[in-house]
């Protein structure tokens, strides 16, 4: 699914975040009704083109002999990177304001639209990526990581629960769309996406390409918050894109491979299951929710495997080497990667000011 359309048509999907080099799915604002709407409206032509941001041209691992100058990783940029560009208190506020702008735009077009307010987990930190809270190549204390995981495991249970709690507005929107006549649905799609032949294109560091509609209420919301569609798309994907590029370099390093094998042996001994990678553990746990349901037993299973994996990460030496390698790659990353996350965070800072003003005006109207 293409960049900006994806955020409208499938907000039920989740974003990826790096956790000790593993992609963990973390829930964003669900908008399941638009998947239904997309099926209904597909006949009018809403196709898109997209290529993985990491493509097949992953750069060679960075090492001590790299000629790249050391990048300035501030506390703010470090936080932005660790959250994959989705900082709590920033991204969720901007998302909410974009929804308000989209709703107002749809109302002017003669349609009803209920904004879907992002839901952020209360009192639970979903950030557990094996990196310290401040810019550093030192792994966080094992006890601190385990404290988080004893509450939430990989965050999967929280993800599933949040999905189930945020369906009232999506369902209302879904029912509304399906109640429209075929002609009204076509007009609805035109209001959402604009002229299907008017498109923009974005190119990311690492070779990724995305295209999306240049008109319609989604585009208007993006331009309202960020000034341009391209800037909006770059900002939205930059953090996660760079995380994946950095992770590819880190796990290609010779120093990481032997400790990953030691971690695998530890996991087999302590859990009774064989896993080749940390990501394989997450995938297996996620599958258990599918077969056994979302309940206390699967939540406890998630926490058990998450904490076991973490203990093995520290016992094998993977935790310390991963943190050090990530810091090395970040400090020596290509200028295009660095600029993309610096620009994205700056754009977020400006958009946050606009978003707060929009939400204040909305609350007074």
Short mmCIF file of C-alpha atoms in Angstrom, two decimals:
data_model
loop_
_atom_site.label_atom_id
_atom_site.label_comp_id
_atom_site.label_asym_id
_atom_site.label_seq_id
_atom_site.Cartn_x
_atom_site.Cartn_y
_atom_site.Cartn_z
CA UNK A 1 0.00 0.00 0.00
CA UNK A 2 1.35 3.44 -0.85
CA UNK A 3 2.61 6.00 1.64
CA UNK A 4 -0.10 8.52 2.42
CA UNK A 5 -2.96 6.25 1.28
CA UNK A 6 -1.72 3.58 3.64
CA UNK A 7 -2.21 5.87 6.60
CA UNK A 8 -5.82 6.48 5.59
CA UNK A 9 -6.81 3.06 4.33
CA UNK A 10 -5.11 0.85 6.87
CA UNK A 11 -4.50 2.55 10.18
CA UNK A 12 -5.34 -0.81 11.66
CA UNK A 13 -1.90 -1.94 10.54
CA UNK A 14 0.97 -1.42 12.91
CA UNK A 15 4.31 0.25 12.64
CA UNK A 16 7.63 -1.50 13.07
CA UNK A 17 10.15 -0.56 15.70
CA UNK A 18 13.64 -1.85 16.31
CA UNK A 19 14.09 -3.74 19.56
CA UNK A 20 17.63 -5.09 19.89
CA UNK A 21 17.65 -5.22 16.11
CA UNK A 22 14.29 -6.99 15.88
CA UNK A 23 11.16 -5.60 14.28
CA UNK A 24 8.39 -5.39 16.87
CA UNK A 25 4.88 -4.39 15.86
CA UNK A 26 3.51 -1.52 17.94
CA UNK A 27 -0.08 -0.43 17.52
CA UNK A 28 -1.00 2.97 16.12
CA UNK A 29 -4.43 4.53 15.72
CA UNK A 30 -6.69 1.82 14.25
CA UNK A 31 -8.91 2.69 11.32
CA UNK A 32 -10.24 -0.71 10.35
CA UNK A 33 -13.33 0.65 8.68
CA UNK A 34 -11.23 2.08 5.88
CA UNK A 35 -10.07 -1.38 4.90
CA UNK A 36 -13.73 -2.10 4.25
CA UNK A 37 -14.08 1.21 2.48
CA UNK A 38 -11.05 0.46 0.35
CA UNK A 39 -12.61 -2.80 -0.82
CA UNK A 40 -15.84 -0.96 -1.62
CA UNK A 41 -14.03 1.81 -3.48
CA UNK A 42 -11.36 -0.27 -5.21
CA UNK A 43 -13.31 -0.40 -8.45
CA UNK A 44 -12.73 3.33 -8.90
CA UNK A 45 -8.97 2.79 -8.98
CA UNK A 46 -6.85 3.33 -5.89
CA UNK A 47 -3.75 1.37 -6.80
CA UNK A 48 -0.29 2.48 -5.84
CA UNK A 49 3.34 1.59 -6.23
CA UNK A 50 5.80 1.14 -3.43
CA UNK A 51 9.15 -0.51 -2.87
CA UNK A 52 10.68 -1.53 0.45
CA UNK A 53 12.64 1.34 1.93
CA UNK A 54 15.65 -0.86 2.50
CA UNK A 55 15.49 -2.28 -1.05
CA UNK A 56 18.22 -4.76 -1.95
CA UNK A 57 21.13 -2.37 -1.74
CA UNK A 58 21.95 -2.58 1.95
CA UNK A 59 25.28 -0.79 2.51
CA UNK A 60 28.29 -2.70 3.68
CA UNK A 61 28.83 -2.82 7.45
CA UNK A 62 30.43 0.24 8.98
CA UNK A 63 33.59 -0.33 10.98
CA UNK A 64 36.36 1.50 12.76
CA UNK A 65 38.02 2.35 9.48
CA UNK A 66 35.08 4.29 8.04
CA UNK A 67 35.85 7.71 6.62
CA UNK A 68 32.48 9.19 7.61
CA UNK A 69 32.70 12.04 10.16
CA UNK A 70 31.12 11.50 13.56
CA UNK A 71 27.46 12.55 13.56
CA UNK A 72 26.07 14.70 16.32
CA UNK A 73 23.48 12.56 18.08
CA UNK A 74 21.68 14.85 20.52
CA UNK A 75 19.38 13.57 23.28
CA UNK A 76 16.38 14.74 21.23
CA UNK A 77 17.56 13.02 18.05
CA UNK A 78 18.40 9.85 19.99
CA UNK A 79 14.85 9.75 21.38
CA UNK A 80 13.38 10.36 17.93
CA UNK A 81 15.47 7.54 16.48
CA UNK A 82 14.63 5.05 19.23
CA UNK A 83 10.91 5.64 18.77
CA UNK A 84 11.24 5.27 15.01
CA UNK A 85 9.94 8.82 14.57
CA UNK A 86 6.78 8.07 16.57
CA UNK A 87 7.46 9.90 19.84
CA UNK A 88 4.61 9.76 22.36
CA UNK A 89 3.22 13.22 22.99
CA UNK A 90 4.33 14.28 19.53
CA UNK A 91 3.25 11.78 16.86
CA UNK A 92 -0.09 11.05 18.53
CA UNK A 93 -0.93 14.75 18.84
CA UNK A 94 -0.04 15.37 15.20
CA UNK A 95 -2.05 12.32 14.12
CA UNK A 96 -5.07 13.62 16.05
CA UNK A 97 -4.81 17.07 14.45
CA UNK A 98 -4.48 15.51 10.98
CA UNK A 99 -7.67 13.58 11.66
CA UNK A 100 -9.45 16.79 12.58
CA UNK A 101 -8.26 18.48 9.38
CA UNK A 102 -9.38 15.45 7.33
CA UNK A 103 -12.78 15.49 9.04
CA UNK A 104 -13.32 19.19 8.40
CA UNK A 105 -12.29 18.73 4.78
CA UNK A 106 -14.73 15.85 4.33
CA UNK A 107 -17.51 17.87 5.94
CA UNK A 108 -16.92 20.71 3.47
CA UNK A 109 -17.19 18.14 0.69
CA UNK A 110 -20.61 17.18 2.03
CA UNK A 111 -19.71 14.00 3.91
CA UNK A 112 -19.64 12.90 7.53
CA UNK A 113 -16.39 11.71 9.02
CA UNK A 114 -15.60 10.93 12.65
CA UNK A 115 -11.95 11.60 13.58
CA UNK A 116 -10.19 8.56 14.99
CA UNK A 117 -8.26 9.72 18.04
CA UNK A 118 -4.92 7.92 18.53
CA UNK A 119 -4.81 5.76 21.63
CA UNK A 120 -1.57 5.76 23.61
CA UNK A 121 -1.02 3.09 26.27
CA UNK A 122 -1.35 4.61 29.73
CA UNK A 123 1.46 4.02 32.19
CA UNK A 124 3.16 1.42 29.99
CA UNK A 125 6.40 2.09 28.17
CA UNK A 126 6.52 0.36 24.82
CA UNK A 127 10.11 1.44 24.30
CA UNK A 128 12.47 -1.43 25.06
CA UNK A 129 15.01 -1.55 22.28
CA UNK A 130 18.18 -2.55 24.10
CA UNK A 131 19.59 0.99 23.92
CA UNK A 132 20.23 3.41 26.77
CA UNK A 133 17.98 6.38 27.50
CA UNK A 134 20.72 8.83 26.56
CA UNK A 135 23.08 8.79 23.54
CA UNK A 136 25.48 5.99 24.37
CA UNK A 137 27.01 2.75 23.18
CA UNK A 138 26.38 1.13 26.57
CA UNK A 139 23.44 -1.24 26.99
CA UNK A 140 20.87 -0.33 29.64
CA UNK A 141 21.01 -2.32 32.89
CA UNK A 142 19.51 -5.77 32.53
CA UNK A 143 17.32 -5.22 35.60
CA UNK A 144 15.79 -2.09 34.04
CA UNK A 145 14.89 -3.93 30.83
CA UNK A 146 13.43 -6.84 32.76
CA UNK A 147 11.27 -4.49 34.84
CA UNK A 148 9.63 -3.25 31.64
CA UNK A 149 9.21 -6.73 30.22
CA UNK A 150 7.66 -8.15 33.38
CA UNK A 151 4.87 -5.59 32.86
CA UNK A 152 4.38 -5.88 29.13
CA UNK A 153 6.54 -8.55 27.52
CA UNK A 154 6.99 -7.54 23.90
CA UNK A 155 4.01 -5.20 24.00
CA UNK A 156 1.90 -7.56 21.90
CA UNK A 157 -0.87 -8.02 24.46
CA UNK A 158 -1.15 -4.24 24.81
CA UNK A 159 -1.31 -3.93 21.03
CA UNK A 160 -4.17 -6.37 20.70
CA UNK A 161 -6.12 -4.82 23.59
CA UNK A 162 -5.73 -1.32 22.17
CA UNK A 163 -7.05 -2.50 18.84
CA UNK A 164 -10.20 -3.84 20.46
CA UNK A 165 -10.79 -0.61 22.40
CA UNK A 166 -10.58 1.81 19.49
CA UNK A 167 -13.25 0.61 17.12
CA UNK A 168 -16.23 2.92 17.80
CA UNK A 169 -15.23 5.70 15.37
CA UNK A 170 -13.91 3.27 12.73
CA UNK A 171 -17.16 1.29 12.91
CA UNK A 172 -19.23 4.46 12.63
CA UNK A 173 -17.25 5.54 9.58
CA UNK A 174 -17.46 2.06 8.06
CA UNK A 175 -21.23 1.93 8.50
CA UNK A 176 -21.53 5.40 6.98
CA UNK A 177 -19.48 4.52 3.89
CA UNK A 178 -21.36 1.32 3.24
CA UNK A 179 -24.66 3.19 3.53
CA UNK A 180 -23.80 5.46 0.61
CA UNK A 181 -25.06 4.86 -2.90
CA UNK A 182 -22.49 3.79 -5.54
CA UNK A 183 -22.44 7.34 -6.94
CA UNK A 184 -21.91 8.82 -3.47
CA UNK A 185 -19.13 6.36 -2.76
CA UNK A 186 -17.35 7.51 -5.89
CA UNK A 187 -17.71 11.12 -4.76
CA UNK A 188 -16.50 10.11 -1.30
CA UNK A 189 -13.39 8.55 -2.77
CA UNK A 190 -12.75 11.62 -4.88
CA UNK A 191 -13.01 13.78 -1.77
CA UNK A 192 -10.59 11.50 0.09
CA UNK A 193 -8.00 10.94 -2.65
CA UNK A 194 -8.63 13.56 -5.32
CA UNK A 195 -7.76 13.01 -8.97
CA UNK A 196 -6.19 9.53 -9.16
CA UNK A 197 -3.82 10.73 -11.89
CA UNK A 198 -2.33 13.48 -9.73
CA UNK A 199 0.43 11.86 -7.67
CA UNK A 200 3.66 12.62 -5.85
CA UNK A 201 6.81 10.49 -5.50
CA UNK A 202 9.22 10.18 -2.59
CA UNK A 203 12.66 8.56 -2.58
CA UNK A 204 14.24 7.40 0.67
CA UNK A 205 17.84 6.74 1.69
CA UNK A 206 18.56 3.11 0.90
CA UNK A 207 16.61 3.09 -2.35
CA UNK A 208 12.97 3.01 -1.22
CA UNK A 209 10.34 4.74 -3.37
CA UNK A 210 6.74 5.60 -2.51
CA UNK A 211 3.99 7.33 -4.45
CA UNK A 212 0.69 8.73 -3.28
CA UNK A 213 -2.24 10.96 -4.25
CA UNK A 214 -1.44 14.65 -4.55
CA UNK A 215 -5.03 15.79 -3.94
CA UNK A 216 -7.96 15.08 -1.65
CA UNK A 217 -8.55 15.48 2.07
CA UNK A 218 -5.65 13.23 3.08
CA UNK A 219 -3.28 15.38 1.07
CA UNK A 220 -4.78 18.54 2.50
CA UNK A 221 -4.23 17.33 6.05
CA UNK A 222 -0.62 16.43 5.27
CA UNK A 223 0.07 19.79 3.64
CA UNK A 224 -1.61 21.61 6.52
CA UNK A 225 0.68 19.96 9.06
CA UNK A 226 3.95 19.79 7.11
CA UNK A 227 3.67 22.20 4.19
CA UNK A 228 4.18 19.54 1.55
CA UNK A 229 3.23 15.96 0.81
CA UNK A 230 6.82 14.89 0.23
CA UNK A 231 7.94 16.36 3.55
CA UNK A 232 5.05 14.64 5.31
CA UNK A 233 5.91 11.27 3.80
CA UNK A 234 9.62 11.62 4.48
CA UNK A 235 8.93 12.61 8.09
CA UNK A 236 6.50 9.77 8.61
CA UNK A 237 8.88 7.08 7.39
CA UNK A 238 12.34 8.50 8.07
CA UNK A 239 12.83 7.20 11.60
CA UNK A 240 11.72 3.67 10.85
CA UNK A 241 13.61 3.63 7.55
CA UNK A 242 16.89 4.60 9.21
CA UNK A 243 16.28 2.10 12.01
CA UNK A 244 16.09 -0.70 9.47
CA UNK A 245 19.17 0.51 7.62
CA UNK A 246 21.13 0.77 10.86
CA UNK A 247 19.88 -2.65 12.01
CA UNK A 248 21.00 -4.25 8.75
CA UNK A 249 24.50 -2.87 9.22
CA UNK A 250 24.66 -3.86 12.86
CA UNK A 251 23.63 -7.48 12.34
CA UNK A 252 26.01 -7.82 9.41
CA UNK A 253 28.98 -7.05 11.67
CA UNK A 254 31.34 -9.96 12.39
CA UNK A 255 31.29 -9.13 16.12
CA UNK A 256 27.52 -9.67 16.32
CA UNK A 257 27.27 -13.08 14.66
CA UNK A 258 29.03 -15.21 17.33
CA UNK A 259 27.08 -13.69 20.22
CA UNK A 260 23.82 -14.21 18.32
CA UNK A 261 24.69 -17.92 18.11
CA UNK A 262 25.42 -17.97 21.85
CA UNK A 263 22.06 -16.31 22.46
CA UNK A 264 20.35 -19.02 20.36
CA UNK A 265 21.99 -21.80 22.39
CA UNK A 266 20.91 -20.10 25.61
CA UNK A 267 17.31 -19.79 24.39
CA UNK A 268 17.18 -23.45 23.40
CA UNK A 269 18.47 -24.50 26.82
CA UNK A 270 16.24 -22.20 28.89
CA UNK A 271 13.01 -22.27 26.87
CA UNK A 272 13.12 -25.67 25.23
CA UNK A 273 12.48 -24.10 21.83
CA UNK A 274 15.02 -23.48 19.07
CA UNK A 275 15.13 -19.93 17.70
CA UNK A 276 17.73 -18.62 15.26
CA UNK A 277 17.02 -14.93 15.85
CA UNK A 278 15.37 -12.66 18.40
CA UNK A 279 12.75 -11.82 15.81
CA UNK A 280 11.79 -15.47 15.54
CA UNK A 281 10.80 -15.44 19.22
CA UNK A 282 8.51 -12.47 18.68
CA UNK A 283 6.92 -14.09 15.64
CA UNK A 284 6.30 -17.31 17.53
CA UNK A 285 4.73 -15.49 20.48
CA UNK A 286 2.50 -13.50 18.14
CA UNK A 287 1.33 -16.74 16.56
CA UNK A 288 0.28 -18.03 19.97
CA UNK A 289 -2.20 -15.17 20.31
CA UNK A 290 -3.68 -16.28 17.02
CA UNK A 291 -4.09 -19.91 18.09
CA UNK A 292 -4.73 -19.58 21.82
CA UNK A 293 -6.48 -16.23 21.99
CA UNK A 294 -5.87 -12.95 23.83
CA UNK A 295 -6.02 -13.98 27.46
CA UNK A 296 -4.05 -14.14 30.68
CA UNK A 297 -2.30 -17.38 29.70
CA UNK A 298 -0.91 -16.02 26.41
CA UNK A 299 0.09 -12.79 28.10
CA UNK A 300 2.04 -14.75 30.70
CA UNK A 301 3.62 -16.82 27.93
CA UNK A 302 4.68 -13.63 26.16
CA UNK A 303 6.27 -12.25 29.30
CA UNK A 304 8.04 -15.55 30.01
CA UNK A 305 9.63 -15.74 26.56
CA UNK A 306 10.44 -12.05 26.47
CA UNK A 307 12.25 -12.12 29.80
CA UNK A 308 14.01 -15.37 28.92
CA UNK A 309 15.24 -13.87 25.67
CA UNK A 310 16.48 -10.78 27.49
CA UNK A 311 18.39 -12.82 30.06
CA UNK A 312 20.02 -14.75 27.24
CA UNK A 313 20.81 -11.50 25.44
CA UNK A 314 22.80 -10.30 28.43
CA UNK A 315 24.33 -13.67 29.29
CA UNK A 316 25.55 -14.19 25.72
CA UNK A 317 27.07 -10.72 25.44
CA UNK A 318 24.69 -9.78 22.64
CA UNK A 319 23.21 -6.87 24.60
CA UNK A 320 26.51 -5.05 25.07
CA UNK A 321 27.76 -5.71 21.54
CA UNK A 322 24.45 -4.67 19.98
CA UNK A 323 24.40 -1.37 21.88
CA UNK A 324 28.03 -0.62 21.00
CA UNK A 325 27.58 -1.56 17.34
CA UNK A 326 24.40 0.52 17.01
CA UNK A 327 26.15 3.55 18.48
CA UNK A 328 29.09 3.07 16.09
CA UNK A 329 26.80 2.85 13.06
CA UNK A 330 24.76 5.87 14.12
CA UNK A 331 27.87 7.97 14.69
CA UNK A 332 29.25 7.03 11.26
CA UNK A 333 26.08 6.68 9.22
CA UNK A 334 25.90 8.19 5.72
CA UNK A 335 24.99 11.85 5.58
CA UNK A 336 21.73 11.08 3.75
CA UNK A 337 20.51 8.92 6.65
CA UNK A 338 21.53 11.53 9.20
CA UNK A 339 19.89 14.40 7.36
CA UNK A 340 16.67 12.45 6.92
CA UNK A 341 16.12 11.96 10.65
CA UNK A 342 17.36 15.46 11.59
CA UNK A 343 14.98 17.03 9.08
CA UNK A 344 12.12 14.75 10.11
CA UNK A 345 12.46 15.65 13.77
CA UNK A 346 12.61 19.36 12.95
CA UNK A 347 9.48 19.03 10.82
CA UNK A 348 7.75 17.22 13.68
CA UNK A 349 8.63 20.04 16.07
CA UNK A 350 7.00 22.59 13.76
CA UNK A 351 4.00 20.35 13.07
CA UNK A 352 3.44 19.84 16.80
CA UNK A 353 2.93 23.60 17.27
CA UNK A 354 0.37 23.63 14.45
CA UNK A 355 -1.32 20.51 15.76
CA UNK A 356 -1.83 21.95 19.23
CA UNK A 357 -3.31 25.13 17.78
CA UNK A 358 -5.70 23.10 15.59
CA UNK A 359 -6.87 20.99 18.53
CA UNK A 360 -7.40 24.06 20.70
CA UNK A 361 -9.53 25.71 18.01
CA UNK A 362 -11.46 22.49 17.54
CA UNK A 363 -12.21 22.22 21.26
CA UNK A 364 -13.59 25.78 21.27
CA UNK A 365 -15.81 25.34 18.23
#
